[in-house]
């Protein structure tokens, strides 16, 4: 009744921002992401008849309650009331816009379902992970992943478009702040409809998804980069125009964006994207990793970098 799973965080090329159904975490739009090798969560879950309460080590009260809520979903599926001990460890700073909830709920889902003896398909695991945290459903399948929005709980899940070794990309994360962000993504996207730009965002996304898929087929970094940056800026423009507005960027975020434009003008094919936090993800091909890192070290020597390759999905270890 004990299992350990590791799951990667993921970076969205086309972002999930807004839900049709809050409780079921059904998204208003489909999204596409890449799993990150350098940002993983390892979670061990043990169910035992001798436990008197659920214990969640390594997390704060609010997060622990969310974990217990998720265990309840899996216990209901396994028709058991056994209590659990959960130990979780991240390889990266929490709550700073690196998607710790994605890797966290993907690892928890895979570990807990194995510990309960449930043999769930990848689709079922992705659905359960989604109920814990939307973007977590994308950390279950391998490599480059699409979450097709669907219209009910059973058809809203993620599947792999390509395996992790399909395209040797890098995501170099520049950690501009490792602190806890003020507005988490759940709360942030609750008010998405209060932005007058949101309707336009939803109408534009299907074309952006098609463009990302064309870029992936051709392994065309410029094509991917242009549409990925557009979607990132668009998501943040929506967040900034919600009521109340949310500004996830800090001064450094903006300085890095400007530098990326300069580096590109000098001929370096590197593109940025930013999740619900101030950290910047620089996407480039493996052949340009050294050049990008050199530029970053020169201009932002004080920043911590996390270098990621495309990664497999969540798995038992
Ligand atoms: O599922 P959450 O609550 O981690 O929301 C993720 C939101 C973004 O990171 C901003 C976008 C995305 O698709 O990952």
mmCIF file of C-alpha atoms and ligand atoms in Angstrom:
data_model
loop_
_atom_site.group_PDB
_atom_site.id
_atom_site.type_symbol
_atom_site.label_atom_id
_atom_site.label_comp_id
_atom_site.label_asym_id
_atom_site.label_seq_id
_atom_site.Cartn_x
_atom_site.Cartn_y
_atom_site.Cartn_z
ATOM 1 C CA UNK A 1 0.000 0.000 0.000
ATOM 2 C CA UNK A 2 2.982 2.280 -0.616
ATOM 3 C CA UNK A 3 4.208 3.830 -3.876
ATOM 4 C CA UNK A 4 6.521 6.613 -5.033
ATOM 5 C CA UNK A 5 6.055 8.587 -8.235
ATOM 6 C CA UNK A 6 8.002 11.319 -9.949
ATOM 7 C CA UNK A 7 6.349 13.865 -12.225
ATOM 8 C CA UNK A 8 7.681 16.812 -14.207
ATOM 9 C CA UNK A 9 6.333 20.341 -14.211
ATOM 10 C CA UNK A 10 5.416 21.589 -17.662
ATOM 11 C CA UNK A 11 5.690 24.851 -19.545
ATOM 12 C CA UNK A 12 2.665 25.869 -21.590
ATOM 13 C CA UNK A 13 3.291 27.080 -25.150
ATOM 14 C CA UNK A 14 -0.448 27.849 -25.350
ATOM 15 C CA UNK A 15 -1.748 28.642 -21.899
ATOM 16 C CA UNK A 16 -4.739 27.505 -19.909
ATOM 17 C CA UNK A 17 -6.322 30.568 -18.341
ATOM 18 C CA UNK A 18 -9.985 30.256 -17.352
ATOM 19 C CA UNK A 19 -12.442 27.538 -16.437
ATOM 20 C CA UNK A 20 -15.964 26.616 -17.533
ATOM 21 C CA UNK A 21 -16.435 24.621 -14.346
ATOM 22 C CA UNK A 22 -14.404 25.514 -11.258
ATOM 23 C CA UNK A 23 -15.006 22.323 -9.271
ATOM 24 C CA UNK A 24 -14.232 20.015 -12.200
ATOM 25 C CA UNK A 25 -11.465 22.289 -13.491
ATOM 26 C CA UNK A 26 -12.806 22.130 -17.032
ATOM 27 C CA UNK A 27 -10.861 24.680 -19.063
ATOM 28 C CA UNK A 28 -12.281 27.284 -21.417
ATOM 29 C CA UNK A 29 -9.575 26.494 -23.960
ATOM 30 C CA UNK A 30 -7.258 23.701 -25.019
ATOM 31 C CA UNK A 31 -3.552 24.111 -24.246
ATOM 32 C CA UNK A 32 -0.170 22.702 -25.317
ATOM 33 C CA UNK A 33 2.909 22.188 -23.152
ATOM 34 C CA UNK A 34 6.295 20.536 -22.789
ATOM 35 C CA UNK A 35 7.337 18.532 -19.708
ATOM 36 C CA UNK A 36 10.409 19.850 -17.868
ATOM 37 C CA UNK A 37 13.270 17.563 -16.858
ATOM 38 C CA UNK A 38 14.744 19.928 -14.270
ATOM 39 C CA UNK A 39 11.541 20.642 -12.345
ATOM 40 C CA UNK A 40 10.164 17.496 -10.817
ATOM 41 C CA UNK A 41 8.155 16.480 -7.794
ATOM 42 C CA UNK A 42 8.732 13.145 -6.099
ATOM 43 C CA UNK A 43 5.871 11.949 -3.933
ATOM 44 C CA UNK A 44 5.493 8.882 -1.750
ATOM 45 C CA UNK A 45 2.042 7.833 -0.584
ATOM 46 C CA UNK A 46 1.409 5.088 1.930
ATOM 47 C CA UNK A 47 -2.053 3.925 2.990
ATOM 48 C CA UNK A 48 -2.265 2.001 6.229
ATOM 49 C CA UNK A 49 -5.093 0.744 8.456
ATOM 50 C CA UNK A 50 -3.004 1.838 11.429
ATOM 51 C CA UNK A 51 -2.985 5.555 10.524
ATOM 52 C CA UNK A 52 -5.355 7.679 12.642
ATOM 53 C CA UNK A 53 -5.249 10.689 10.304
ATOM 54 C CA UNK A 54 -3.912 11.787 6.946
ATOM 55 C CA UNK A 55 -0.489 13.360 7.260
ATOM 56 C CA UNK A 56 1.109 15.436 4.535
ATOM 57 C CA UNK A 57 4.769 16.263 5.083
ATOM 58 C CA UNK A 58 6.584 19.097 3.377
ATOM 59 C CA UNK A 59 3.516 21.247 2.589
ATOM 60 C CA UNK A 60 1.706 24.136 4.289
ATOM 61 C CA UNK A 61 -1.801 23.703 5.756
ATOM 62 C CA UNK A 62 -3.744 25.033 2.758
ATOM 63 C CA UNK A 63 -1.774 22.914 0.291
ATOM 64 C CA UNK A 64 -2.014 19.889 2.570
ATOM 65 C CA UNK A 65 -5.828 20.258 2.645
ATOM 66 C CA UNK A 66 -5.891 20.299 -1.141
ATOM 67 C CA UNK A 67 -3.780 17.133 -1.181
ATOM 68 C CA UNK A 68 -6.160 15.423 1.259
ATOM 69 C CA UNK A 69 -9.123 16.461 -0.912
ATOM 70 C CA UNK A 70 -7.382 14.767 -3.811
ATOM 71 C CA UNK A 71 -6.720 11.595 -1.796
ATOM 72 C CA UNK A 72 -10.468 11.532 -1.052
ATOM 73 C CA UNK A 73 -11.237 11.392 -4.800
ATOM 74 C CA UNK A 74 -8.905 8.433 -5.257
ATOM 75 C CA UNK A 75 -10.146 6.715 -2.089
ATOM 76 C CA UNK A 76 -13.706 7.018 -3.387
ATOM 77 C CA UNK A 77 -12.619 5.378 -6.649
ATOM 78 C CA UNK A 78 -10.884 2.557 -4.727
ATOM 79 C CA UNK A 79 -13.805 2.311 -2.265
ATOM 80 C CA UNK A 80 -11.604 2.563 0.789
ATOM 81 C CA UNK A 81 -11.406 4.848 3.821
ATOM 82 C CA UNK A 82 -7.793 4.046 4.679
ATOM 83 C CA UNK A 83 -5.747 7.035 5.761
ATOM 84 C CA UNK A 84 -2.433 7.996 4.232
ATOM 85 C CA UNK A 85 0.978 9.468 4.805
ATOM 86 C CA UNK A 86 2.211 11.674 1.972
ATOM 87 C CA UNK A 87 5.808 12.849 1.628
ATOM 88 C CA UNK A 88 6.574 15.238 -1.177
ATOM 89 C CA UNK A 89 9.714 16.945 -2.402
ATOM 90 C CA UNK A 90 10.248 19.418 -5.231
ATOM 91 C CA UNK A 91 13.490 19.851 -7.147
ATOM 92 C CA UNK A 92 12.746 23.577 -7.656
ATOM 93 C CA UNK A 93 11.380 26.625 -5.736
ATOM 94 C CA UNK A 94 7.675 26.435 -5.005
ATOM 95 C CA UNK A 95 4.961 28.942 -5.876
ATOM 96 C CA UNK A 96 7.074 31.142 -8.118
ATOM 97 C CA UNK A 97 5.367 30.405 -11.397
ATOM 98 C CA UNK A 98 7.267 27.199 -11.994
ATOM 99 C CA UNK A 99 4.240 24.930 -12.040
ATOM 100 C CA UNK A 100 4.707 23.099 -8.743
ATOM 101 C CA UNK A 101 1.008 22.290 -8.595
ATOM 102 C CA UNK A 102 1.283 20.547 -11.984
ATOM 103 C CA UNK A 103 4.139 18.230 -11.020
ATOM 104 C CA UNK A 104 2.722 17.921 -7.499
ATOM 105 C CA UNK A 105 -0.750 16.724 -8.425
ATOM 106 C CA UNK A 106 0.530 14.524 -11.254
ATOM 107 C CA UNK A 107 2.971 12.765 -8.894
ATOM 108 C CA UNK A 108 0.337 12.512 -6.163
ATOM 109 C CA UNK A 109 -2.223 11.003 -8.548
ATOM 110 C CA UNK A 110 0.168 8.396 -9.907
ATOM 111 C CA UNK A 111 1.623 7.459 -6.485
ATOM 112 C CA UNK A 112 -1.707 7.349 -4.642
ATOM 113 C CA UNK A 113 -3.523 5.362 -7.312
ATOM 114 C CA UNK A 114 -0.680 2.794 -7.397
ATOM 115 C CA UNK A 115 -0.621 2.607 -3.591
ATOM 116 C CA UNK A 116 -4.373 1.957 -3.656
ATOM 117 C CA UNK A 117 -3.928 -0.832 -6.204
ATOM 118 C CA UNK A 118 -5.954 1.018 -8.832
ATOM 119 C CA UNK A 119 -4.707 0.272 -12.325
ATOM 120 C CA UNK A 120 -5.755 3.420 -14.123
ATOM 121 C CA UNK A 121 -5.063 4.193 -17.778
ATOM 122 C CA UNK A 122 -3.003 7.248 -18.729
ATOM 123 C CA UNK A 123 -6.275 8.971 -19.674
ATOM 124 C CA UNK A 124 -7.835 8.236 -16.276
ATOM 125 C CA UNK A 125 -4.692 9.408 -14.471
ATOM 126 C CA UNK A 126 -4.727 12.620 -16.501
ATOM 127 C CA UNK A 127 -8.390 13.209 -15.606
ATOM 128 C CA UNK A 128 -7.726 12.668 -11.893
ATOM 129 C CA UNK A 129 -4.646 14.901 -12.004
ATOM 130 C CA UNK A 130 -6.773 17.629 -13.667
ATOM 131 C CA UNK A 131 -9.215 17.542 -10.747
ATOM 132 C CA UNK A 132 -6.286 18.355 -8.426
ATOM 133 C CA UNK A 133 -4.813 21.142 -10.571
ATOM 134 C CA UNK A 134 -5.727 21.812 -14.195
ATOM 135 C CA UNK A 135 -2.226 21.961 -15.628
ATOM 136 C CA UNK A 136 -1.310 18.739 -13.768
ATOM 137 C CA UNK A 137 -3.214 16.728 -16.369
ATOM 138 C CA UNK A 138 -0.504 17.742 -18.864
ATOM 139 C CA UNK A 139 2.288 16.343 -16.650
ATOM 140 C CA UNK A 140 0.945 12.780 -16.958
ATOM 141 C CA UNK A 141 1.686 11.972 -20.640
ATOM 142 C CA UNK A 142 5.193 12.085 -22.139
ATOM 143 C CA UNK A 143 7.043 14.918 -23.816
ATOM 144 C CA UNK A 144 5.005 17.421 -25.817
ATOM 145 C CA UNK A 145 1.409 17.353 -24.670
ATOM 146 C CA UNK A 146 -2.003 18.666 -25.662
ATOM 147 C CA UNK A 147 -4.868 19.073 -23.189
ATOM 148 C CA UNK A 148 -7.997 18.975 -25.311
ATOM 149 C CA UNK A 149 -10.547 20.990 -23.383
ATOM 150 C CA UNK A 150 -13.496 18.613 -23.860
ATOM 151 C CA UNK A 151 -16.932 19.390 -22.477
ATOM 152 C CA UNK A 152 -17.285 17.078 -19.514
ATOM 153 C CA UNK A 153 -15.001 15.516 -16.945
ATOM 154 C CA UNK A 154 -14.488 12.312 -18.914
ATOM 155 C CA UNK A 155 -13.318 13.937 -22.127
ATOM 156 C CA UNK A 156 -11.110 16.717 -20.742
ATOM 157 C CA UNK A 157 -7.639 15.238 -20.474
ATOM 158 C CA UNK A 158 -4.150 15.460 -21.922
ATOM 159 C CA UNK A 159 -2.392 13.229 -24.427
ATOM 160 C CA UNK A 160 1.106 13.135 -25.823
ATOM 161 C CA UNK A 161 1.626 14.746 -29.228
ATOM 162 C CA UNK A 162 5.295 13.714 -29.360
ATOM 163 C CA UNK A 163 7.636 11.881 -27.032
ATOM 164 C CA UNK A 164 10.369 13.698 -25.156
ATOM 165 C CA UNK A 165 13.090 12.731 -27.603
ATOM 166 C CA UNK A 166 11.206 14.083 -30.625
ATOM 167 C CA UNK A 167 12.751 17.562 -30.549
ATOM 168 C CA UNK A 168 15.785 18.542 -28.472
ATOM 169 C CA UNK A 169 14.508 21.842 -27.082
ATOM 170 C CA UNK A 170 15.641 23.636 -23.958
ATOM 171 C CA UNK A 171 13.644 25.621 -21.437
ATOM 172 C CA UNK A 172 16.086 27.772 -19.473
ATOM 173 C CA UNK A 173 14.182 29.208 -16.521
ATOM 174 C CA UNK A 174 15.434 32.485 -15.089
ATOM 175 C CA UNK A 175 14.253 32.567 -11.490
ATOM 176 C CA UNK A 176 13.586 36.266 -10.866
ATOM 177 C CA UNK A 177 11.849 35.572 -7.573
ATOM 178 C CA UNK A 178 11.680 32.324 -5.653
ATOM 179 C CA UNK A 179 9.103 33.667 -3.193
ATOM 180 C CA UNK A 180 5.456 32.653 -2.986
ATOM 181 C CA UNK A 181 3.391 34.592 -5.536
ATOM 182 C CA UNK A 182 0.556 36.785 -4.230
ATOM 183 C CA UNK A 183 -2.220 35.486 -6.453
ATOM 184 C CA UNK A 184 -2.185 31.787 -7.261
ATOM 185 C CA UNK A 185 -3.410 30.596 -10.638
ATOM 186 C CA UNK A 186 -6.664 29.126 -9.288
ATOM 187 C CA UNK A 187 -7.682 32.458 -7.790
ATOM 188 C CA UNK A 188 -6.166 34.414 -10.686
ATOM 189 C CA UNK A 189 -8.162 32.721 -13.386
ATOM 190 C CA UNK A 190 -11.452 32.839 -11.459
ATOM 191 C CA UNK A 191 -11.948 36.433 -12.622
ATOM 192 C CA UNK A 192 -10.945 35.863 -16.234
ATOM 193 C CA UNK A 193 -14.317 36.895 -17.647
ATOM 194 C CA UNK A 194 -13.956 40.367 -16.116
ATOM 195 C CA UNK A 195 -11.289 41.183 -18.734
ATOM 196 C CA UNK A 196 -12.798 42.703 -21.843
ATOM 197 C CA UNK A 197 -9.950 41.098 -23.820
ATOM 198 C CA UNK A 198 -10.833 37.578 -22.813
ATOM 199 C CA UNK A 199 -13.461 36.919 -25.509
ATOM 200 C CA UNK A 200 -10.934 37.823 -28.176
ATOM 201 C CA UNK A 201 -8.321 35.560 -26.537
ATOM 202 C CA UNK A 202 -10.722 32.596 -26.665
ATOM 203 C CA UNK A 203 -11.548 33.239 -30.318
ATOM 204 C CA UNK A 204 -7.856 33.388 -31.266
ATOM 205 C CA UNK A 205 -6.653 30.296 -29.438
ATOM 206 C CA UNK A 206 -7.769 27.587 -31.931
ATOM 207 C CA UNK A 207 -5.602 29.198 -34.627
ATOM 208 C CA UNK A 208 -2.659 29.467 -32.235
ATOM 209 C CA UNK A 209 -3.000 25.791 -31.332
ATOM 210 C CA UNK A 210 -2.894 24.911 -35.033
ATOM 211 C CA UNK A 211 0.186 27.093 -35.483
ATOM 212 C CA UNK A 212 2.016 25.413 -32.567
ATOM 213 C CA UNK A 213 1.192 22.016 -34.073
ATOM 214 C CA UNK A 214 2.548 23.106 -37.469
ATOM 215 C CA UNK A 215 5.720 24.357 -35.754
ATOM 216 C CA UNK A 216 6.100 21.026 -33.939
ATOM 217 C CA UNK A 217 5.648 19.015 -37.150
ATOM 218 C CA UNK A 218 8.364 21.071 -38.841
ATOM 219 C CA UNK A 219 10.518 21.508 -35.687
ATOM 220 C CA UNK A 220 10.508 25.186 -36.598
ATOM 221 C CA UNK A 221 11.743 27.163 -33.567
ATOM 222 C CA UNK A 222 10.908 30.551 -35.039
ATOM 223 C CA UNK A 223 7.359 29.536 -35.802
ATOM 224 C CA UNK A 224 6.934 28.043 -32.337
ATOM 225 C CA UNK A 225 8.586 31.011 -30.633
ATOM 226 C CA UNK A 226 6.504 33.685 -32.341
ATOM 227 C CA UNK A 227 3.150 32.109 -31.505
ATOM 228 C CA UNK A 228 4.264 31.080 -27.999
ATOM 229 C CA UNK A 229 5.316 34.654 -27.136
ATOM 230 C CA UNK A 230 2.082 35.993 -28.595
ATOM 231 C CA UNK A 231 0.011 33.674 -26.412
ATOM 232 C CA UNK A 232 2.064 34.499 -23.314
ATOM 233 C CA UNK A 233 1.705 38.247 -23.749
ATOM 234 C CA UNK A 234 -1.976 37.776 -24.506
ATOM 235 C CA UNK A 235 -2.598 35.725 -21.342
ATOM 236 C CA UNK A 236 -0.821 38.323 -19.226
ATOM 237 C CA UNK A 237 -2.722 41.152 -20.945
ATOM 238 C CA UNK A 238 -5.923 39.362 -19.920
ATOM 239 C CA UNK A 239 -4.656 38.956 -16.337
ATOM 240 C CA UNK A 240 -3.617 42.633 -16.205
ATOM 241 C CA UNK A 241 -7.057 43.746 -17.405
ATOM 242 C CA UNK A 242 -9.089 41.529 -15.071
ATOM 243 C CA UNK A 243 -10.922 43.134 -12.163
ATOM 244 C CA UNK A 244 -8.946 43.289 -9.926
ATOM 245 C CA UNK A 245 -5.900 43.356 -12.223
ATOM 246 C CA UNK A 246 -3.083 40.877 -11.699
ATOM 247 C CA UNK A 247 0.501 41.797 -12.555
ATOM 248 C CA UNK A 248 2.632 38.683 -12.382
ATOM 249 C CA UNK A 249 5.733 40.338 -13.854
ATOM 250 C CA UNK A 250 8.371 42.209 -11.909
ATOM 251 C CA UNK A 251 10.978 44.690 -13.172
ATOM 252 C CA UNK A 252 13.451 41.934 -13.995
ATOM 253 C CA UNK A 253 10.827 40.042 -15.995
ATOM 254 C CA UNK A 254 10.494 43.069 -18.258
ATOM 255 C CA UNK A 255 14.265 43.577 -18.515
ATOM 256 C CA UNK A 256 14.685 39.961 -19.604
ATOM 257 C CA UNK A 257 11.961 40.309 -22.239
ATOM 258 C CA UNK A 258 13.773 43.324 -23.710
ATOM 259 C CA UNK A 259 17.064 41.423 -23.698
ATOM 260 C CA UNK A 260 15.491 38.488 -25.521
ATOM 261 C CA UNK A 261 14.403 40.872 -28.291
ATOM 262 C CA UNK A 262 17.985 42.209 -28.496
ATOM 263 C CA UNK A 263 19.554 38.747 -28.548
ATOM 264 C CA UNK A 264 17.187 37.768 -31.349
ATOM 265 C CA UNK A 265 18.065 40.890 -33.302
ATOM 266 C CA UNK A 266 21.704 39.752 -33.031
ATOM 267 C CA UNK A 267 20.702 36.430 -34.615
ATOM 268 C CA UNK A 268 20.176 34.146 -31.590
ATOM 269 C CA UNK A 269 16.933 32.157 -31.948
ATOM 270 C CA UNK A 270 15.594 32.348 -28.376
ATOM 271 C CA UNK A 271 12.004 33.052 -27.302
ATOM 272 C CA UNK A 272 10.318 33.677 -23.962
ATOM 273 C CA UNK A 273 7.210 32.571 -22.164
ATOM 274 C CA UNK A 274 5.971 33.251 -18.629
ATOM 275 C CA UNK A 275 3.411 31.399 -16.499
ATOM 276 C CA UNK A 276 1.463 32.847 -13.562
ATOM 277 C CA UNK A 277 4.554 34.301 -11.889
ATOM 278 C CA UNK A 278 7.566 36.520 -12.613
ATOM 279 C CA UNK A 279 10.034 33.861 -13.797
ATOM 280 C CA UNK A 280 10.952 33.813 -17.454
ATOM 281 C CA UNK A 281 11.275 30.625 -19.494
ATOM 282 C CA UNK A 282 13.661 30.920 -22.437
ATOM 283 C CA UNK A 283 12.939 28.396 -25.157
ATOM 284 C CA UNK A 284 15.625 27.509 -27.681
ATOM 285 C CA UNK A 285 17.072 24.529 -29.510
ATOM 286 C CA UNK A 286 19.785 22.441 -27.812
ATOM 287 C CA UNK A 287 22.405 23.737 -30.247
ATOM 288 C CA UNK A 288 21.875 27.276 -28.917
ATOM 289 C CA UNK A 289 21.819 26.423 -25.199
ATOM 290 C CA UNK A 290 25.418 27.478 -24.538
ATOM 291 C CA UNK A 291 25.020 30.774 -26.370
ATOM 292 C CA UNK A 292 21.783 31.591 -24.523
ATOM 293 C CA UNK A 293 23.265 30.688 -21.142
ATOM 294 C CA UNK A 294 26.311 32.864 -21.906
ATOM 295 C CA UNK A 295 24.065 35.845 -22.721
ATOM 296 C CA UNK A 296 22.029 35.318 -19.574
ATOM 297 C CA UNK A 297 25.100 34.996 -17.352
ATOM 298 C CA UNK A 298 26.544 38.161 -18.829
ATOM 299 C CA UNK A 299 23.397 40.258 -18.418
ATOM 300 C CA UNK A 300 21.785 38.680 -15.339
ATOM 301 C CA UNK A 301 24.670 37.111 -13.436
ATOM 302 C CA UNK A 302 22.763 37.131 -10.124
ATOM 303 C CA UNK A 303 19.896 34.924 -11.306
ATOM 304 C CA UNK A 304 19.454 31.210 -10.638
ATOM 305 C CA UNK A 305 18.922 29.193 -13.818
ATOM 306 C CA UNK A 306 17.086 25.906 -14.185
ATOM 307 C CA UNK A 307 17.916 24.174 -17.463
ATOM 308 C CA UNK A 308 15.290 21.744 -18.735
ATOM 309 C CA UNK A 309 15.010 19.282 -21.575
ATOM 310 C CA UNK A 310 11.739 17.706 -22.712
ATOM 311 C CA UNK A 311 10.843 15.003 -20.202
ATOM 312 C CA UNK A 312 8.738 11.875 -19.855
ATOM 313 C CA UNK A 313 5.432 12.088 -18.047
ATOM 314 C CA UNK A 314 4.603 11.033 -14.492
ATOM 315 C CA UNK A 315 5.732 7.546 -13.525
ATOM 316 C CA UNK A 316 6.230 5.170 -10.647
ATOM 317 C CA UNK A 317 9.828 4.939 -9.421
HETATM 318 O O1 LIG B 1 -3.497 24.508 -13.302
HETATM 319 P P1 LIG B 1 -2.837 25.685 -12.679
HETATM 320 O O2 LIG B 1 -3.654 26.212 -11.567
HETATM 321 O O3 LIG B 1 -1.413 25.388 -12.308
HETATM 322 O O4 LIG B 1 -2.811 26.865 -13.784
HETATM 323 C C1 LIG B 1 -1.814 27.019 -14.736
HETATM 324 C C2 LIG B 1 -1.880 28.362 -15.365
HETATM 325 C C3 LIG B 1 -0.689 28.756 -16.224
HETATM 326 O O5 LIG B 1 0.502 28.198 -15.711
HETATM 327 C C4 LIG B 1 -0.548 30.267 -16.180
HETATM 328 C C5 LIG B 1 -0.853 28.364 -17.674
HETATM 329 C C6 LIG B 1 -0.667 26.924 -18.022
HETATM 330 O O6 LIG B 1 -1.332 26.481 -18.949
HETATM 331 O O7 LIG B 1 0.176 26.254 -17.421
#
